[in-house]
Short mmCIF file of C-alpha atoms in Angstrom, two decimals:
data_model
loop_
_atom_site.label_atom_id
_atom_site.label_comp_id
_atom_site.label_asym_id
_atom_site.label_seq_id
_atom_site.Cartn_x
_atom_site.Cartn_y
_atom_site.Cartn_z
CA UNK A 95 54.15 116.82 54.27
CA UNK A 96 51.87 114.95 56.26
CA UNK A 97 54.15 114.49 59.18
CA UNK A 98 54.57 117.91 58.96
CA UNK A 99 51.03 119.33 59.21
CA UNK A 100 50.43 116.48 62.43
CA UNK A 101 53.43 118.01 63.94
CA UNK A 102 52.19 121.74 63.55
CA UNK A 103 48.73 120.79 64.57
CA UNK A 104 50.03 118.98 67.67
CA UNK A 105 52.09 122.14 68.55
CA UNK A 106 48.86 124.99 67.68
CA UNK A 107 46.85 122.40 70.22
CA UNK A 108 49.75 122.91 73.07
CA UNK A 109 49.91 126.73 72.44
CA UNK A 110 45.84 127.05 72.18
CA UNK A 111 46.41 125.50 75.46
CA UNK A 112 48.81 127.10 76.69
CA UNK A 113 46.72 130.39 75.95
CA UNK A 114 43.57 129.38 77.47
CA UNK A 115 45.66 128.41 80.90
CA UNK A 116 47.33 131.13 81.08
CA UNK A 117 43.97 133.58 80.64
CA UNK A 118 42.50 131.70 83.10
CA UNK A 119 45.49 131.73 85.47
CA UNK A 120 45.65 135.40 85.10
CA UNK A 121 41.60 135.53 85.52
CA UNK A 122 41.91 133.66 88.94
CA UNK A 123 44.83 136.28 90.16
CA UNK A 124 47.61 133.46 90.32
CA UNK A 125 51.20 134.42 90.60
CA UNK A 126 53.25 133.90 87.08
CA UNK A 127 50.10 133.04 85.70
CA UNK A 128 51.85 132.92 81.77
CA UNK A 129 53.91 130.19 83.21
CA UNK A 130 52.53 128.31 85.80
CA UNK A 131 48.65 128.72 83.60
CA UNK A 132 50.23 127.59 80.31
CA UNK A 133 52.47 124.41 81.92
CA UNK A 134 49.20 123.33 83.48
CA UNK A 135 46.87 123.53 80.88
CA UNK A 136 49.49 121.97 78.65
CA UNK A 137 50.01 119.45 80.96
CA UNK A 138 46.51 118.40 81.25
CA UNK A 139 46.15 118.32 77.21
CA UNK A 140 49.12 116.06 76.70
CA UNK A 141 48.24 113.63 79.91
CA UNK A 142 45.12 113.05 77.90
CA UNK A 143 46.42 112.45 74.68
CA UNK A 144 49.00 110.59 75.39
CA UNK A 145 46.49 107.67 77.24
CA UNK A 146 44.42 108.09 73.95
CA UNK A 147 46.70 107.87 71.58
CA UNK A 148 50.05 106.35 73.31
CA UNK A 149 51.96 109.05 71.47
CA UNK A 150 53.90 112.59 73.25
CA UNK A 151 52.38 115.32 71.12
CA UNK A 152 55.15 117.45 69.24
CA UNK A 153 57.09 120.63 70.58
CA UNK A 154 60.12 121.42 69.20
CA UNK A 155 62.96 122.13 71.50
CA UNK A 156 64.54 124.98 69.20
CA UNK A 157 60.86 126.78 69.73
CA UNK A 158 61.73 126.57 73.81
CA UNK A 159 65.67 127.36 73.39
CA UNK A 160 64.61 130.78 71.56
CA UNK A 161 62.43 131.98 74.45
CA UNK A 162 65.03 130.68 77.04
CA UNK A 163 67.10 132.83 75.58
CA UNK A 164 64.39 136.18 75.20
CA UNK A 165 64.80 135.44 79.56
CA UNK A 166 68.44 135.19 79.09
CA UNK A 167 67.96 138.81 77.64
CA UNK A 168 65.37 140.31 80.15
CA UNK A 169 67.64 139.04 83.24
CA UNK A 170 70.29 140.69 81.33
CA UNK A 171 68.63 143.69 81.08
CA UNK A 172 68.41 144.04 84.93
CA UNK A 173 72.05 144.26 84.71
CA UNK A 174 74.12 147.63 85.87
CA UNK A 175 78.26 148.48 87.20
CA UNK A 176 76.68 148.50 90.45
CA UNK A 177 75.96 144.44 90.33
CA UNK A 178 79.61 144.48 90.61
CA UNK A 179 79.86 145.32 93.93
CA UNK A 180 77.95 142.14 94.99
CA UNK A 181 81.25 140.22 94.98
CA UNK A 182 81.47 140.17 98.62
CA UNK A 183 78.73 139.26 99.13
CA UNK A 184 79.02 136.26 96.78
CA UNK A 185 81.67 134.98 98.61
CA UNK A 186 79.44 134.69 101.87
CA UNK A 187 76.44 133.02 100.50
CA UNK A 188 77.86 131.00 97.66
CA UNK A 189 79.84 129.20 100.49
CA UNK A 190 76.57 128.79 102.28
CA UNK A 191 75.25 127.10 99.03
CA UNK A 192 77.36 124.66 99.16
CA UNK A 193 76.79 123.49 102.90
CA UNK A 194 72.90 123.71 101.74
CA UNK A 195 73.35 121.11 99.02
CA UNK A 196 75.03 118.69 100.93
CA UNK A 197 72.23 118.99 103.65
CA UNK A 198 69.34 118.75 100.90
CA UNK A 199 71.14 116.00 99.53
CA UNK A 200 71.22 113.81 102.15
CA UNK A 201 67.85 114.62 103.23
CA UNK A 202 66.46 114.25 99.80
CA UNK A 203 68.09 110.63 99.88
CA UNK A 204 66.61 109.79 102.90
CA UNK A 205 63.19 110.66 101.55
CA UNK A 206 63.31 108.81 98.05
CA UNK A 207 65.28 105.38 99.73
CA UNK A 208 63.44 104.82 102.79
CA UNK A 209 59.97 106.44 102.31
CA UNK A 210 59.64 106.15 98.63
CA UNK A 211 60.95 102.72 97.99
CA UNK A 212 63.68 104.02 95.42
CA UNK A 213 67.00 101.35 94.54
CA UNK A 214 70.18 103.57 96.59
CA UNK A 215 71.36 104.58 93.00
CA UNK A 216 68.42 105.94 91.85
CA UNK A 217 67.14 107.67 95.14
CA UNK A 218 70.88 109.07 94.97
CA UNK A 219 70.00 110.95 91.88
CA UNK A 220 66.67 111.67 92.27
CA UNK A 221 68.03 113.39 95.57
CA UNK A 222 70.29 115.82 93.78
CA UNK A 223 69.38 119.78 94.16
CA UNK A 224 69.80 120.49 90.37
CA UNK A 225 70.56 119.67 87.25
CA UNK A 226 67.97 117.74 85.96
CA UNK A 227 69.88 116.63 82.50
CA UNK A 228 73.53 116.08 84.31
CA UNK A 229 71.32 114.30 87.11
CA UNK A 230 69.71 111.77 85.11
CA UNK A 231 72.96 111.08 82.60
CA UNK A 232 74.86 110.29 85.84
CA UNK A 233 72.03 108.75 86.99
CA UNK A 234 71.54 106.43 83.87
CA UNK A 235 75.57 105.74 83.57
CA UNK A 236 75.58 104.44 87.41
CA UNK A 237 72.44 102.24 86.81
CA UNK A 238 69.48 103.95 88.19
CA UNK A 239 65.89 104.09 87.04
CA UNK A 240 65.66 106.84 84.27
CA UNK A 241 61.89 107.17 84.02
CA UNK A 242 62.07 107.50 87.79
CA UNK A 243 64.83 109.66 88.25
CA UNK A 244 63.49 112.35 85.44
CA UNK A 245 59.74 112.22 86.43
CA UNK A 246 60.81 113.23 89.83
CA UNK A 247 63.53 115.86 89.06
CA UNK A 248 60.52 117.25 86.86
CA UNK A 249 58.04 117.51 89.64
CA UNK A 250 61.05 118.89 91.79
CA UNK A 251 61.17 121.95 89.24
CA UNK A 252 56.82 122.10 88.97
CA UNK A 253 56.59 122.00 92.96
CA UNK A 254 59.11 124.86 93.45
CA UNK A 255 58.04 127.05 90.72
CA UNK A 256 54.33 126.56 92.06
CA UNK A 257 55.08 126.93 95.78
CA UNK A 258 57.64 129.93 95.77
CA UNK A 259 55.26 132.54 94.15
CA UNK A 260 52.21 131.00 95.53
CA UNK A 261 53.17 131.09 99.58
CA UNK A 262 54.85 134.31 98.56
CA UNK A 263 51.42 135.46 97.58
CA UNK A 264 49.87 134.22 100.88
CA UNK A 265 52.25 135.74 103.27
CA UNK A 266 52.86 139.13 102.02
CA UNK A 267 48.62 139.83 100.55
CA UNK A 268 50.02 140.83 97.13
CA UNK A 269 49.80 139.20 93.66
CA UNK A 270 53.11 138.57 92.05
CA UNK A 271 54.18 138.24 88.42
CA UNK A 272 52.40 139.66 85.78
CA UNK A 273 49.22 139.10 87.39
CA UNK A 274 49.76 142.10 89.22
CA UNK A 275 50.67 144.03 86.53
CA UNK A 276 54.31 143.95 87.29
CA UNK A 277 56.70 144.87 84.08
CA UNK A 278 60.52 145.45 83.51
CA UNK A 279 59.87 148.32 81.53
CA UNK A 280 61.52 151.35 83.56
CA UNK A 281 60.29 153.41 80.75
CA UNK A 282 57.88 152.37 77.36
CA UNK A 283 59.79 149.99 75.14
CA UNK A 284 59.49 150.61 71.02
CA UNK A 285 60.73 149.14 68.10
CA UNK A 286 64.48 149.53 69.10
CA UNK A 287 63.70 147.33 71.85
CA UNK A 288 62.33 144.44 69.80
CA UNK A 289 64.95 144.70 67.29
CA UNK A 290 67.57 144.33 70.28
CA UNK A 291 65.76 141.19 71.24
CA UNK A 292 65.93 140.04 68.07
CA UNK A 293 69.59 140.13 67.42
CA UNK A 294 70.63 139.14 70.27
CA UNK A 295 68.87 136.36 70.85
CA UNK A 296 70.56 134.34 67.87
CA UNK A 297 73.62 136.02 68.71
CA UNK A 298 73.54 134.90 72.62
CA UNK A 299 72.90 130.75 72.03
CA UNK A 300 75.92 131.13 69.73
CA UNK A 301 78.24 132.61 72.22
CA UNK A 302 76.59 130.29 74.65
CA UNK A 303 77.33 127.40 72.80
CA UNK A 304 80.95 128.97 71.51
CA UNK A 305 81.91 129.11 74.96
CA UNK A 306 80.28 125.62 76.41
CA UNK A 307 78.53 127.76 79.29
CA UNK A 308 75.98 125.79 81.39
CA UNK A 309 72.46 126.58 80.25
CA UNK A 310 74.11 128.12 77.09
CA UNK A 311 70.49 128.76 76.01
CA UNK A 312 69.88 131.11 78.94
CA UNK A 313 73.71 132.25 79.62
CA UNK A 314 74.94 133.16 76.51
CA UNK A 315 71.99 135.83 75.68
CA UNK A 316 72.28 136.88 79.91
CA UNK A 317 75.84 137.81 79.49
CA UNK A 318 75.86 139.40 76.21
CA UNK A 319 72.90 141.57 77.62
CA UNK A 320 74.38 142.46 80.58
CA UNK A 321 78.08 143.10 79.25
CA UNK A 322 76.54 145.90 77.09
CA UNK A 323 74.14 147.24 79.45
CA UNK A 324 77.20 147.64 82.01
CA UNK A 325 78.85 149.51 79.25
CA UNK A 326 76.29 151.47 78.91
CA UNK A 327 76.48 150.19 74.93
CA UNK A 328 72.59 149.73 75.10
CA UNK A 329 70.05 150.56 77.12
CA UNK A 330 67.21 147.91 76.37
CA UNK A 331 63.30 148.28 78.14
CA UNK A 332 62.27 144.79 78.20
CA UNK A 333 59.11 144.47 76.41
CA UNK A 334 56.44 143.11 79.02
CA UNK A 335 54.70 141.48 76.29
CA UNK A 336 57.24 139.15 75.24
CA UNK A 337 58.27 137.99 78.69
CA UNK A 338 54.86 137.48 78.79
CA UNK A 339 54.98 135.06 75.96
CA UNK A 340 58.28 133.93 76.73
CA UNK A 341 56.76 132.59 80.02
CA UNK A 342 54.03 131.29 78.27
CA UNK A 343 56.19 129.19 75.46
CA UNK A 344 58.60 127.75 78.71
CA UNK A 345 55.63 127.26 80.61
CA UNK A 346 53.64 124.56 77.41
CA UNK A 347 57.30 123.11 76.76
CA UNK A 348 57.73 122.00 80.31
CA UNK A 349 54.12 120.75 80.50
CA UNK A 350 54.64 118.69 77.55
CA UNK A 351 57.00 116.87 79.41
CA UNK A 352 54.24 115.07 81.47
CA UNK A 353 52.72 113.03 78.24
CA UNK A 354 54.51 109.66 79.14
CA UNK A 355 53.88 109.11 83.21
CA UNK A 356 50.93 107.47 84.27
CA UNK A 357 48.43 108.86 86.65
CA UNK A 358 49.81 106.26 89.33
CA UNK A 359 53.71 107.00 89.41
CA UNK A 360 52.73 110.45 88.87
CA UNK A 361 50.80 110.87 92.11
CA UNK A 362 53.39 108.84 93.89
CA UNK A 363 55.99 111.04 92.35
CA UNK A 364 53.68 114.45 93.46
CA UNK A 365 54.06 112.77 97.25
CA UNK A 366 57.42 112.43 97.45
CA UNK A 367 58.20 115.29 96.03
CA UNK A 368 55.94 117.54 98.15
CA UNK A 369 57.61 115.80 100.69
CA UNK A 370 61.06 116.80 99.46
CA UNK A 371 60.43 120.24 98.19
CA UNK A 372 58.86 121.47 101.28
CA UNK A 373 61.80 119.83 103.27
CA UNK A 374 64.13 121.67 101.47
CA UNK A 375 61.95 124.79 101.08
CA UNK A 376 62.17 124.61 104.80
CA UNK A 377 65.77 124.61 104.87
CA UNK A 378 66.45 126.81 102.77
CA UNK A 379 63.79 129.49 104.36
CA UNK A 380 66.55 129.03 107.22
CA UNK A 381 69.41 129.78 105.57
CA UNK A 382 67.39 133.01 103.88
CA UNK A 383 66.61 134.01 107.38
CA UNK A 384 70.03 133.78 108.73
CA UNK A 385 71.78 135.11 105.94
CA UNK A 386 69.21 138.13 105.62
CA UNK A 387 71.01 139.45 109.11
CA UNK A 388 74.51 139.02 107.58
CA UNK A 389 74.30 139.93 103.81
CA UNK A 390 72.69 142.80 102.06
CA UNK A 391 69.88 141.41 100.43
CA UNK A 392 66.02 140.67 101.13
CA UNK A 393 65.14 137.05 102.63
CA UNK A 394 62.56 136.89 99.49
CA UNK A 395 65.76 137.33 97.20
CA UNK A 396 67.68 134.70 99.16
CA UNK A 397 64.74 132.05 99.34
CA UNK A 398 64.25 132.40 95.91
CA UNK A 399 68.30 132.29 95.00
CA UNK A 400 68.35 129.00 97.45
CA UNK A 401 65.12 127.02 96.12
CA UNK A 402 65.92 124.26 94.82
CA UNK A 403 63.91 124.82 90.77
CA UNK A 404 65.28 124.98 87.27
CA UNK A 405 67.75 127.89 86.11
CA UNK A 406 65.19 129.39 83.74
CA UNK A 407 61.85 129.07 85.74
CA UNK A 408 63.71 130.35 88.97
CA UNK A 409 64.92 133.80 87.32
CA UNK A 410 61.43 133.81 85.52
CA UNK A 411 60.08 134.12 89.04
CA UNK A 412 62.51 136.48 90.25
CA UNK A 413 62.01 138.59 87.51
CA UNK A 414 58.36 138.32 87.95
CA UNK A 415 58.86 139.33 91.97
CA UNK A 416 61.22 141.99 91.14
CA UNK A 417 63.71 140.44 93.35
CA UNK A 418 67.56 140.85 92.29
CA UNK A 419 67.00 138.59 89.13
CA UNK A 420 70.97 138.68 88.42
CA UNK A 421 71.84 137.63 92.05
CA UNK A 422 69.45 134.89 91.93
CA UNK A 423 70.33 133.44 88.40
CA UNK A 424 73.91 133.59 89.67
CA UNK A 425 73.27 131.24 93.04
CA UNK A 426 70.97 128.66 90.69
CA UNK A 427 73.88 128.27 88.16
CA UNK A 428 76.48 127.80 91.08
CA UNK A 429 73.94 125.46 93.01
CA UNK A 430 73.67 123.17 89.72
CA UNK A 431 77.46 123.85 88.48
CA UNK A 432 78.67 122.17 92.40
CA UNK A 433 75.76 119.82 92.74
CA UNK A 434 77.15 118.16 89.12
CA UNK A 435 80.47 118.71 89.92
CA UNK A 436 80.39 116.59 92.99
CA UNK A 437 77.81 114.24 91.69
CA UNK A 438 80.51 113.56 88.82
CA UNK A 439 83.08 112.88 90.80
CA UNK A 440 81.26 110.72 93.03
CA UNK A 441 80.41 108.37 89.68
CA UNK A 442 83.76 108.38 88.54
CA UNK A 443 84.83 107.38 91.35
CA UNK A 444 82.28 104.51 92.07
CA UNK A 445 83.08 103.19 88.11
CA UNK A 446 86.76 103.10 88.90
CA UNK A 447 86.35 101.28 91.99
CA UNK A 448 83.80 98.97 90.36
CA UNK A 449 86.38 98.33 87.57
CA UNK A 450 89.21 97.54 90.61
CA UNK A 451 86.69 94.92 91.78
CA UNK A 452 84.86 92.90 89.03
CA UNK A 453 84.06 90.50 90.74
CA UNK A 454 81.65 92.65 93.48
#
């Protein structure tokens, strides 16, 4: 019982932390404040404790799968038969994605083996464009560094969600996010609307799970959502509020994950991943720019569908802009899907040949 009441003490501290960030974030007229306030403050509270106490203060990953899932919803809610007739237009800039991981890969490499220092297995998987999980398993399995290799995937995913909204911000004068009192609420929400949520969250991580989709947490909820909303089965006003706290519960979760890094590999980390983030943020600006001319959508839709940041926190910012959330969650899923794909062949293929030659 004891255990118990540490644990739920440890996870009030992270959410009375999470709070205070993300008033403050709002206060100071940041973009996504819920998120990017709550990560930070959470961050800062579990850097500390952890050098205190050398223990990770608790947060349960079912609490974080839940609200995953409440996104999963509110993407799915953007949903209408008209998405539909994106298909060609898929076909143009999912092909693109692929050239654009290749390129950030081998750029990415370059920056972790040759400026940071990193062993050629580790920089490999450090270098990958997504998939932070399948990225450090492979990682792990071909001998790499896992502290290493997940501190800097994590930064990858902190830098992006930071810089997007933020030079966003700068270049176009306007607050994003719920700062600027942006909703996805074409009309007031009610009860009904909360009840939906409800039900289908449960519902969604089962289907997700049923049908071993990638990010089951997020996908499962997204496609039930937007199956019935193309059917016109439901019509469901996303309740501002609980994005809201859904961004704030992602936001202390992923700032939990900080607890264990010291202040040195974490600053080295921050370098070379500024580094590599605004490489590929660069890159990817380009292909925005010259797919914008060929492809119906906004470059600030394509930028954000071609950064390189986590599934959840990328759609969280694209609902947050406004910006084709369904589009965008479709390009991060195909991004990580390839990046695995090919990163799992490639360490198949090195164990087989390492198996061939024993003696190597």
């Amino acid at each position: 019982m004891q255990n118990k009441t540490a644990q739920y003490l440890q996870l009030a501290l992270i959410l009375g932390a999470g709070v205070i960030g993300a008033m403050a974030a709002q206060w100071l007229g940041l973009p996504i404040p819920y998120l990017l306030g709550s990560m930070s403050a959470s961050a800062i509270v579990s850097l500390t404790t952890y050098s205190r106490s050398g223990e990770k203060l608790w947060f349960p990953v079912q609490l974080r799968h839940v609200f995953i899932a409440i996104i999963g919803i509110m993407i799915g809610t953007t949903f209408s038969p008209e998405a539909l007739k994106t298909a060609p237009i898929l076909a143009i800039t999912l092909c693109a994605m692929m050239l654009f991981v290749c390129a950030a890969q081998i750029l990415n490499f370059g920056i972790f083996h040759h400026i940071g220092g990193y062993d050629r297995v580790t920089a490999k998987y450090a270098a990958m464009p997504g998939g932070l999980i399948e990225a450090v398993t492979l990682g792990e399995k071909a001998g790499g560094d896992v502290e290493t290799m997940s501190i800097q995937h994590f930064v990858r995913i902190v830098l992006v969600i930071m810089f997007v909204p933020t030079l966003f911000q700068i270049f176009s004068g306007e607050t994003v996010g719920s700062a600027a009192g942006q909703t996805l609420e074409s009309s007031p929400s009610d009860w009904t609307d909360w009840l939906f949520c409800a039900v289908f969250a449960p519902v969604g991580i089962w289907l997700g799970a049923r049908l071993k989709l990638p990010a089951s947490h997020l996908m499962g909820p997204l496609l039930l959502t937007a199956l019935l909303h193309a059917v016109m089965a439901v019509d469901i006003q996303g309740p501002s509020a609980l994005l809201n706290l859904a961004q704030l519960i992602v936001g202390a979760g992923l700032g939990v994950n900080f607890a264990r890094s010291t202040l040195r590999h974490l600053l080295s980390a921050f370098a070379l991943g500024f580094l590599s983030v605004a490489t590929t943020l660069i890159m990817a600006s380009g292909f925005a720019y010259l797919l914008a001319g060929v492809v119906p959508m906004s470059f600030t839709a394509l930028l954000i569908s071609f950064a390189p940041g986590g599934v959840t926190e990328m759609s969280l910012v694209a609902l947050s802009l406004g910006v084709a959330p369904v589009l965008v969650t479709t390009h991060h899923l195909f991004r990580i899907i390839f990046t695995v794909t090919i990163a799992g062949i490639v360490t198949a293929r090195a164990e087989r040949l390492g198996k061939g030659n024993p003696g190597s």
